[in-house]
XYZ file of C-alpha atoms in Angstrom:
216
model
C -10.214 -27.701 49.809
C -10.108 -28.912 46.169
C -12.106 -32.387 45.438
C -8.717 -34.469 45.445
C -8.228 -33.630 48.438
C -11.394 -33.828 50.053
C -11.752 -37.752 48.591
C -8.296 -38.266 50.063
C -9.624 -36.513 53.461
C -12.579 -38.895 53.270
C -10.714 -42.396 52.389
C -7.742 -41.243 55.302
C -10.850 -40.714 57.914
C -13.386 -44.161 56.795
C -10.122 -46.269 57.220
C -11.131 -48.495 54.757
C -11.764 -48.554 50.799
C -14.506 -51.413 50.021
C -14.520 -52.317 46.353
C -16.201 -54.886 43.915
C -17.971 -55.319 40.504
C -20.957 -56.953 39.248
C -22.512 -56.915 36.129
C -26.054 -56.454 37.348
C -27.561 -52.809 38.205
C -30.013 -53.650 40.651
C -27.833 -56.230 42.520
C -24.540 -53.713 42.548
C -27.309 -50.992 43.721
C -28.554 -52.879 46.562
C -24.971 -53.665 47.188
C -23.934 -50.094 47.646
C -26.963 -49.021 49.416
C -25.916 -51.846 52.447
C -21.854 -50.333 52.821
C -23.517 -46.891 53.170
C -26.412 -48.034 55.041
C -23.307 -49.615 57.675
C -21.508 -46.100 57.481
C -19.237 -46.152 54.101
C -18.718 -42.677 52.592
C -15.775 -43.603 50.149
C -16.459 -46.848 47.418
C -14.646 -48.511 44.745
C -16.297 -49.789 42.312
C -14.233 -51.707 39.619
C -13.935 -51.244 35.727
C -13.755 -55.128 35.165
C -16.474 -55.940 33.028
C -18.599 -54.990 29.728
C -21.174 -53.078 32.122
C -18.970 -51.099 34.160
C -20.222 -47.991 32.399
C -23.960 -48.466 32.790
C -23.558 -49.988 36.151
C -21.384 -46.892 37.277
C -23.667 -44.391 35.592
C -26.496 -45.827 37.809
C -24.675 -46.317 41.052
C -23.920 -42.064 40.429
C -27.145 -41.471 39.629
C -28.967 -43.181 42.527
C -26.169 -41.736 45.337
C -27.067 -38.396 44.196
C -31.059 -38.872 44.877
C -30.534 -41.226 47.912
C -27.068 -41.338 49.833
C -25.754 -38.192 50.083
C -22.217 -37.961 51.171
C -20.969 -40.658 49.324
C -17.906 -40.402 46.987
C -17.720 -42.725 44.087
C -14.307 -44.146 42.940
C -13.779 -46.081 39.454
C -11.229 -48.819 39.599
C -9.232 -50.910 37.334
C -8.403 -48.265 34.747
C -5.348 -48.847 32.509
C -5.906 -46.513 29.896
C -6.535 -42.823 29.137
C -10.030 -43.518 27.185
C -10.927 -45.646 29.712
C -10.027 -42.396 32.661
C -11.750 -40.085 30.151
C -15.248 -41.933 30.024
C -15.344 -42.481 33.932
C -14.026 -38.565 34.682
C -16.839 -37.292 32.203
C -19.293 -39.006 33.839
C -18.761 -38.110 37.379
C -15.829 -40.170 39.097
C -14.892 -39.224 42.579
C -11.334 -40.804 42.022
C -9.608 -43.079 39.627
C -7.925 -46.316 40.818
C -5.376 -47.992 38.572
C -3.459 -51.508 39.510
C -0.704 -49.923 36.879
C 1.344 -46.692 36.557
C 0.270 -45.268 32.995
C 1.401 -41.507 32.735
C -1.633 -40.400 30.367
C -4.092 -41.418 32.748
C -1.757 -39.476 35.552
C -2.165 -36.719 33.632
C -6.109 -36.545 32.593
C -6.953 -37.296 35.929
C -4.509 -34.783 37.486
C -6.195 -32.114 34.907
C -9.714 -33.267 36.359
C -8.564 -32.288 39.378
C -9.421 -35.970 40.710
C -7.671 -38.132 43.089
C -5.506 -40.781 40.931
C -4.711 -43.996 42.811
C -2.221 -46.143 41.217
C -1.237 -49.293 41.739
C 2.525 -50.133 42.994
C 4.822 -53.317 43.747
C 8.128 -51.832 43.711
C 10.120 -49.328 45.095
C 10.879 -48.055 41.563
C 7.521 -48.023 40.635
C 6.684 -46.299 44.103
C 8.861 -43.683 42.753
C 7.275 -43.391 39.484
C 3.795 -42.943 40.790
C 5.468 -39.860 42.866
C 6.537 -38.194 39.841
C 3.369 -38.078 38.865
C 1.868 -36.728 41.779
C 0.173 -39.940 43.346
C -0.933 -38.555 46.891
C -2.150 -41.557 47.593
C -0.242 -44.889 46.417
C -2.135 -48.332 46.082
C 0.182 -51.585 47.611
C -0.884 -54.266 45.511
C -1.289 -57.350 45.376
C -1.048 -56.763 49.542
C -0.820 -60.633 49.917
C 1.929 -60.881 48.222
C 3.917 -57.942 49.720
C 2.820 -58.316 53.190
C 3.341 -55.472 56.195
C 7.063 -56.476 56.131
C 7.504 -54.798 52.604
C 5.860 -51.955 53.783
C 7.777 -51.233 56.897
C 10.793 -52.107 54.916
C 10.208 -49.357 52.258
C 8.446 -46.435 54.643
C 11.529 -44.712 55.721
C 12.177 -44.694 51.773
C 9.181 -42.923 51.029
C 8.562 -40.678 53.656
C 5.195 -39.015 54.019
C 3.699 -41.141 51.057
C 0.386 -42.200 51.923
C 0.183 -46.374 51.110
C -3.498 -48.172 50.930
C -2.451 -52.332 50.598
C -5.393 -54.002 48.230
C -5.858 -57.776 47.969
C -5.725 -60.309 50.494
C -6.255 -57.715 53.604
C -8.226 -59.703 56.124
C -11.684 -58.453 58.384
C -9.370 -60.142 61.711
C -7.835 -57.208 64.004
C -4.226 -58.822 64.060
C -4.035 -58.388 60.682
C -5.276 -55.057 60.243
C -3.326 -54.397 62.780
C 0.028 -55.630 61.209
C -0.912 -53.522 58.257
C -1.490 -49.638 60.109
C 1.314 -50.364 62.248
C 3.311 -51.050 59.510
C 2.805 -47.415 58.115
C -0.113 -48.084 56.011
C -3.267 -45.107 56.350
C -6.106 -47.266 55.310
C -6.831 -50.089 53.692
C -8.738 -51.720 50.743
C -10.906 -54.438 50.714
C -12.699 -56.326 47.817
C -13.870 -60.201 48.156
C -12.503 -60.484 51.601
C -15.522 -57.650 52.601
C -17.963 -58.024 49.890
C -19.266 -61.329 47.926
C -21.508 -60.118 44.639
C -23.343 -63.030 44.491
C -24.261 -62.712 48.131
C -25.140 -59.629 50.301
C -26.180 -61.462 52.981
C -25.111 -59.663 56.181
C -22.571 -57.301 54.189
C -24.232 -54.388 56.403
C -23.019 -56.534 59.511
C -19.852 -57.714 58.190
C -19.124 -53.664 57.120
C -19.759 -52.960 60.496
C -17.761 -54.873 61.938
C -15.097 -54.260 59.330
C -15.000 -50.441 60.038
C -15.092 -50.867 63.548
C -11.834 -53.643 63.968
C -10.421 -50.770 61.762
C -10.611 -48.037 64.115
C -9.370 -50.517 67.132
C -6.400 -51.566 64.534
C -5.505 -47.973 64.359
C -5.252 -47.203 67.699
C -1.756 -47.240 69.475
């Protein structure tokens, strides 16, 4: 099993794909080190500020002395240069909200998962030419569980993960898997940067309505 598709293996299995950015090393550290202390294997962190790149570099560094197990995804990526410095420095996967074919194809080379972001059938098809195992729904709010029950029987045996707006409340998560979805992301709904108190709880409980949402 090749490292795309053990990260896919992992993301499918956890159910859910927590994600968020902050600026600061220690905070986003301690941040990291609650979601796997509450059971995460699979994290997102974003590309959305100036210190993505040190941040990152330390978040790698300190999973590979203390949390074994964990896979390390870099989001927000528009750009080739952008795929190119997170791939050479140890990305797990690459999440993009955007379909840009020279990032498909440096992170294909890499031998990475690529996650791309998707609103439209069209670009749905896109993504698939460029070999997107895994296809991001965003923003999920807007599209809702209809759209993706509308377009599954388009698409079939395309994996969809809806980002944005998914809530921690079982009906919803509910709505979402039944609609065809394999897992889910979650970013301010899950995780508040300027707050960790009781993420390990609120993970918990996250991962857990997750599991009862994707039982039939």
């Amino acid at each position: 099993m090749n490292k795309r598709e053990i990260v896919l293996k992992a993301i499918l299995q956890q159910g859910i794909l927590p994600l968020f950015y902050h600026d600061d090393v220690a905070e986003s550290v301690g941040l990291v080190k609650k979601l796997y202390k509450a059971g995460i294997r699979v994290f997102e962190f974003t590309n959305r500020g100036d210190k993505a790149a040190i941040v990152f570099k330390e978040l790698l560094s300190v999973r590979d002395r203390e949390m074994p197990g964990l896979y390390l995804g870099i989001g927000t990526i528009k750009n080739r240069e952008e795929a190119a410095l997170f791939a050479d420095m140890g990305a797990d996967f690459i999440v993009s909200p955007i379909i840009n074919p020279s990032v498909a194809e440096l992170v294909n080379e890499a031998g990475l998962l690529w996650i791309p972001g998707c609103m439209t059938p069209t670009e749905i098809y896109h993504a698939q030419e460029y070999e997107a195992a895994l296809i991001k729904l965003f923003p999920a709010n807007i599209l809702g569980p209809g759209f993706m029950s509308a377009i599954r029987d388009l698409f079939k045996g395309q994996l969809f993960i809806p980002t944005g707006g998914v809530d921690i409340e079982l009906s919803n998560l509910r709505s979402w898997f039944n609609s065809g979805v394999c897992a889910v992301g979650m970013g301010s709904k899950l995780i508040d940067p300027k707050n960790a108190d009781g993420l390990e709880e609120k993970t918990v409980l996250a991962l857990d309505l997750v599991k009862q949402a994707r039982q039939k």
